[in-house]
Coordinates of C-alpha atoms and ligand atoms in Angstrom, one line a residue:
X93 CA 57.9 21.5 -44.3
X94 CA 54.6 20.8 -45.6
X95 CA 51.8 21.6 -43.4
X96 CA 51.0 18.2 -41.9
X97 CA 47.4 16.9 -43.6
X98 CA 45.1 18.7 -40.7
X99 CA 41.9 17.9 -42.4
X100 CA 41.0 14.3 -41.8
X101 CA 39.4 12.9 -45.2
X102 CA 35.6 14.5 -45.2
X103 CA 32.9 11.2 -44.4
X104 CA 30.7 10.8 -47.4
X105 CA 27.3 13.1 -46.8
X106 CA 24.5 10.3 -46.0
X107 CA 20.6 11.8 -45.6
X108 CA 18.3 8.5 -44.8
X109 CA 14.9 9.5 -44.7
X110 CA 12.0 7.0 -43.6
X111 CA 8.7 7.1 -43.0
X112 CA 5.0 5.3 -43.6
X113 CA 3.7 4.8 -47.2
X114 CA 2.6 8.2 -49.3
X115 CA 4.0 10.6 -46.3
X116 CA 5.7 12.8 -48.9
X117 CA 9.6 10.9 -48.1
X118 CA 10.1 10.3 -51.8
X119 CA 9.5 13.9 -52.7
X120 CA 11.6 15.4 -50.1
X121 CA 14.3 12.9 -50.9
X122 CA 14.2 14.0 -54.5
X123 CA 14.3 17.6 -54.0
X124 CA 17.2 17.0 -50.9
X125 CA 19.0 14.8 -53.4
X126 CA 19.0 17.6 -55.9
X127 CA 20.0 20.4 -53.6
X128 CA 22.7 18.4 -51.7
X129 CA 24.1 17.7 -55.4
X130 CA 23.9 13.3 -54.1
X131 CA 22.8 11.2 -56.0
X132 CA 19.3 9.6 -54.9
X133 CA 17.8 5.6 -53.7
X134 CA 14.0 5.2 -53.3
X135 CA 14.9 1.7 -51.6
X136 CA 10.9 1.0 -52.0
X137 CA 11.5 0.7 -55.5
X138 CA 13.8 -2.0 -55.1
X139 CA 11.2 -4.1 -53.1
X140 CA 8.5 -3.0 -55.7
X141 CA 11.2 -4.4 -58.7
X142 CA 11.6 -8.1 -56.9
X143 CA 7.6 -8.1 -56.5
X144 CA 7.0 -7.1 -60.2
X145 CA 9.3 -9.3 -61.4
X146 CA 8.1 -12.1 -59.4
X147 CA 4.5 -12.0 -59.9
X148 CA 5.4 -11.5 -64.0
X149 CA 7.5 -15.0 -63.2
X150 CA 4.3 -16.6 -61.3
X151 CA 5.9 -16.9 -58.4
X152 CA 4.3 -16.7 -54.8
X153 CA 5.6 -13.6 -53.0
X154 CA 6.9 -15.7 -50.0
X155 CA 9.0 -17.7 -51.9
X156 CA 12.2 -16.3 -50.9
X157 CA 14.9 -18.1 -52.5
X158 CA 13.1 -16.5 -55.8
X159 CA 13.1 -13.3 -53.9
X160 CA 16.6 -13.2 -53.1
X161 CA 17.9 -14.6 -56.7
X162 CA 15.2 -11.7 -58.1
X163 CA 17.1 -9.1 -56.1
X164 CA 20.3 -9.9 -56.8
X165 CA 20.0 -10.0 -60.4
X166 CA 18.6 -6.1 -60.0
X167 CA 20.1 -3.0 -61.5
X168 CA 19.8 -0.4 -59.3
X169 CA 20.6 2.3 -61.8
X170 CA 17.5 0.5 -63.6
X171 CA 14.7 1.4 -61.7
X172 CA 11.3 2.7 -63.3
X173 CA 9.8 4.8 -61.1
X174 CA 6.3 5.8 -63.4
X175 CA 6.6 1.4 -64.5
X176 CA 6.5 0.5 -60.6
X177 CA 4.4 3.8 -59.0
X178 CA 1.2 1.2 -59.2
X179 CA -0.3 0.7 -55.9
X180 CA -0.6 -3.1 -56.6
X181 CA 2.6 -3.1 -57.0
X182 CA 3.3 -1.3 -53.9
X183 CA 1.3 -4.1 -52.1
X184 CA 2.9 -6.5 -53.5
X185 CA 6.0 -4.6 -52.6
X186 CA 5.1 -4.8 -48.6
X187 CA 4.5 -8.7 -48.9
X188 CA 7.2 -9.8 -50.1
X189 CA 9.4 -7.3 -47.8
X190 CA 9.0 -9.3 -44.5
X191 CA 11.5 -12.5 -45.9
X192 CA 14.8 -11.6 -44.0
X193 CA 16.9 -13.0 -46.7
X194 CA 15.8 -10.6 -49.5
X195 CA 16.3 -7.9 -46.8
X196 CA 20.0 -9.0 -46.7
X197 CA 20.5 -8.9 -50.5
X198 CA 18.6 -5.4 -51.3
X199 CA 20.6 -3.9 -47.2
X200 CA 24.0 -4.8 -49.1
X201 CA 23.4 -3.3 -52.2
X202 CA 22.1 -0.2 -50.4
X203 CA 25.3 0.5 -48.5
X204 CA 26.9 -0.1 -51.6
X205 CA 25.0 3.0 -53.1
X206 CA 25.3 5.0 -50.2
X207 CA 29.1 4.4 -50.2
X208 CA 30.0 8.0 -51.1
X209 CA 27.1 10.1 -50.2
X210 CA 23.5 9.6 -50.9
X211 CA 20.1 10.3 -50.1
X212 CA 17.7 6.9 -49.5
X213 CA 14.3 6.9 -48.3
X214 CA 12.4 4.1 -47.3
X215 CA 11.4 2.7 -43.9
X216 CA 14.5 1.5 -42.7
X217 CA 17.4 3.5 -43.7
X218 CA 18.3 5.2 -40.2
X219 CA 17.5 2.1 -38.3
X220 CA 19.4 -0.6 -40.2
X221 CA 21.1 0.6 -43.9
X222 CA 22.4 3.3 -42.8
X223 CA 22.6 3.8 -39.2
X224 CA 25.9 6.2 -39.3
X225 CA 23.8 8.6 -41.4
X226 CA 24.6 12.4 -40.5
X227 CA 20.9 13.6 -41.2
X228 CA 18.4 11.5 -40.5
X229 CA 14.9 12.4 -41.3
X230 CA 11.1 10.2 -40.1
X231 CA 8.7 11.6 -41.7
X232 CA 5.2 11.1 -41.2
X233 CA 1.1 12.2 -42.0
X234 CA -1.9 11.0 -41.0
X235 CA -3.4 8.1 -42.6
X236 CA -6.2 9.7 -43.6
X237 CA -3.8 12.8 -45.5
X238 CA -1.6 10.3 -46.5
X239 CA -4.7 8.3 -48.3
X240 CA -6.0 11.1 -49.7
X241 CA -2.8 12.0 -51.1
X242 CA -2.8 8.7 -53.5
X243 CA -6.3 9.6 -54.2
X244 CA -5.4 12.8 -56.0
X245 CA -2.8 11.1 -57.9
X246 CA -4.2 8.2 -59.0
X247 CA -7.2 10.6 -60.2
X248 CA -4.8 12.7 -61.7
X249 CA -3.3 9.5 -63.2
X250 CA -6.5 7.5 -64.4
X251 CA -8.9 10.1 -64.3
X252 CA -12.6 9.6 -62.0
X253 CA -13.5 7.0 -63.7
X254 CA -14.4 5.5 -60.2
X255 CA -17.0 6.3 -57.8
X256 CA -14.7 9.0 -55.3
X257 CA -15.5 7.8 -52.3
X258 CA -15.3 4.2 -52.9
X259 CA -11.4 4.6 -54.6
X260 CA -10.6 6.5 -51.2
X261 CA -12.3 4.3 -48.9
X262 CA -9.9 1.4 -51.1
X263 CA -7.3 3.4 -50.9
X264 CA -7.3 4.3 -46.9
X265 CA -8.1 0.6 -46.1
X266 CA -5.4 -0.4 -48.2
X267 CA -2.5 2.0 -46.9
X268 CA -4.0 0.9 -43.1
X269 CA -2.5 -2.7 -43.9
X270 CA 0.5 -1.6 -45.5
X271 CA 1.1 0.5 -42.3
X272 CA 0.1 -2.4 -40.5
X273 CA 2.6 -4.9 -42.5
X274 CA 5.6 -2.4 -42.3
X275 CA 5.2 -1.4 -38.6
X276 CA 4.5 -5.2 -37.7
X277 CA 7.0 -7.2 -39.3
X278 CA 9.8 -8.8 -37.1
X279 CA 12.9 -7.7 -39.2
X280 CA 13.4 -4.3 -39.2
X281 CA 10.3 -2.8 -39.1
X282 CA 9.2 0.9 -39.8
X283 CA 10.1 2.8 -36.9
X284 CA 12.2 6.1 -36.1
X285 CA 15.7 5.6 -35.3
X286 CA 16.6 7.3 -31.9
X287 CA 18.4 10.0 -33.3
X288 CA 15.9 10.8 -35.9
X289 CA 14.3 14.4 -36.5
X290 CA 10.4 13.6 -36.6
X291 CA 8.6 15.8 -39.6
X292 CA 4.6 15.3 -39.3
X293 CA 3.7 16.4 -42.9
X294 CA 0.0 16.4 -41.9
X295 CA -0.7 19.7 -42.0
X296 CA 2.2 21.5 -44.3
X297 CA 1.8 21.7 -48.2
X298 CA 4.8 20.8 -50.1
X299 CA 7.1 23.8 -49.8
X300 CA 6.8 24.2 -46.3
X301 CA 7.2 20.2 -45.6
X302 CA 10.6 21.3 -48.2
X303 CA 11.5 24.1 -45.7
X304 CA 11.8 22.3 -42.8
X305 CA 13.6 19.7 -43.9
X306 CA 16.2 21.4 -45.2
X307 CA 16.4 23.1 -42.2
X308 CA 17.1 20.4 -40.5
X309 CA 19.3 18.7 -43.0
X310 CA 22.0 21.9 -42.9
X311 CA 22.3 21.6 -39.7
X312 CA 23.2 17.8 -39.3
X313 CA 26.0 19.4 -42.4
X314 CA 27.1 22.3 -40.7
Ligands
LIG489 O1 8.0 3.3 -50.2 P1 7.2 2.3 -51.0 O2 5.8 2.5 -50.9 O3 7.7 2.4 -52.4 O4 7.6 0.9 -50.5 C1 6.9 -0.3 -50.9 C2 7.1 -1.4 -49.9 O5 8.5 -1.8 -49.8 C3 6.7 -1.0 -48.5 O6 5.4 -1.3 -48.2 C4 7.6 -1.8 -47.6 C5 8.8 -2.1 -48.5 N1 10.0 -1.4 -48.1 C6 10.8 -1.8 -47.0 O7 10.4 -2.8 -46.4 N2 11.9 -1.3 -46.7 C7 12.4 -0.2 -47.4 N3 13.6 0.4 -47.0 C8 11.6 0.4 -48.4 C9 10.4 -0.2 -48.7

């Protein structure tokens, strides 16, 4: 007789990985994503996509049934990272992510990505996408690292063509209200799920942020 089917059908691999605004996530995710042979969701960039789109349209970024008809006419496999890496955009991104309803459009088509294994980073992919997630991952810096973090990049990007220290002072007041917007929020607001492993990226360069997490991610496989 056929040996009886002893392996029960493997769950799909899910890594959610949240955290504040420039805390290194996306990289990680990336690099996870890569390893881990899954393919990858930055969910930010789908809130960034319905903000574009709706302040291209002229729209005001609490008008939610635009939102929600914005987001459901997205393309996930569409996404332009470099097109929607702006920081206005990203602002724009964390105002228009408080209306409930465009949540529940851009949540649905997130599960449906994460149906057979992903990696998606964001701020609330342990809490509320993907709670079932068998690696989950809050990672976090200091405000102050994480602003100066954007400041090398958009230097790198744009060049100093800006007094230094005013661009960082912009820059750190500006990631303090997105932190305060994302933390404050009523539905589902940055915060580590319970079963989450907390990574403080403060004071680790990129490998070593890299090393830890995948520590921590083959052991959730394993
Ligand atoms: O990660 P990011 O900077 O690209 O995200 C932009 C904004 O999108 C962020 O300020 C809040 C919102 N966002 C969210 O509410 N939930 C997510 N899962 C991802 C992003």
């Amino acid at each position: 007789m056929a040996a009886a089917s002893s392996s029960a059908v493997e769950k799909p691999f899910v890594i959610a990985i949240d955290g504040p605004a420039a805390s290194g996530k996306g990289t990680l995710a990336r690099r996870l994503a890569a390893t881990f042979n899954l393919p990858h969701l930055d969910t930010g960039l789908t809130y960034r996509a319905v903000a574009k789109a709706m302040m291209e349209a002229g729209k005001a970024l609490d008008d939610e049934p635009a939102a929600v008809a914005t987001a459901l006419a997205l393309d996930l496999g569409k996404l332009d990272r470099t097109e929607l890496a702006v920081h206005e955009i990203g602002s724009a991104a964390s105002k228009v992510a408080p209306l409930p309803k465009l949540r529940q459009a851009l949540v649905e088509a997130q599960r449906a990505f994460a149906l057979g294994g992903a990696v998606l980073d964001g701020r609330d992919i342990g809490t509320v996408v993907c709670p079932d997630a068998q690696a989950k991952l809050f990672v976090t810096a200091s405000v102050e690292e994480r602003a100066r973090r954007r400041w090398n990049e958009e230097r790198l990007r744009d060049g100093a063509t800006e007094d230094g220290d005013a661009l960082f002072e912009t820059i750190l007041d500006d990631i303090k209200r997105r932190d305060a917007r994302d933390m404050g929020r009523a539905d589902s607001p940055l915060r580590p799920a319970a079963d989450a492993h907390l990574l403080d990226t403060s004071d680790l360069d990129i490998e070593a942020a890299y090393a830890q997490a995948l520590d921590i991610v083959s052991r959730a496989r394993s």
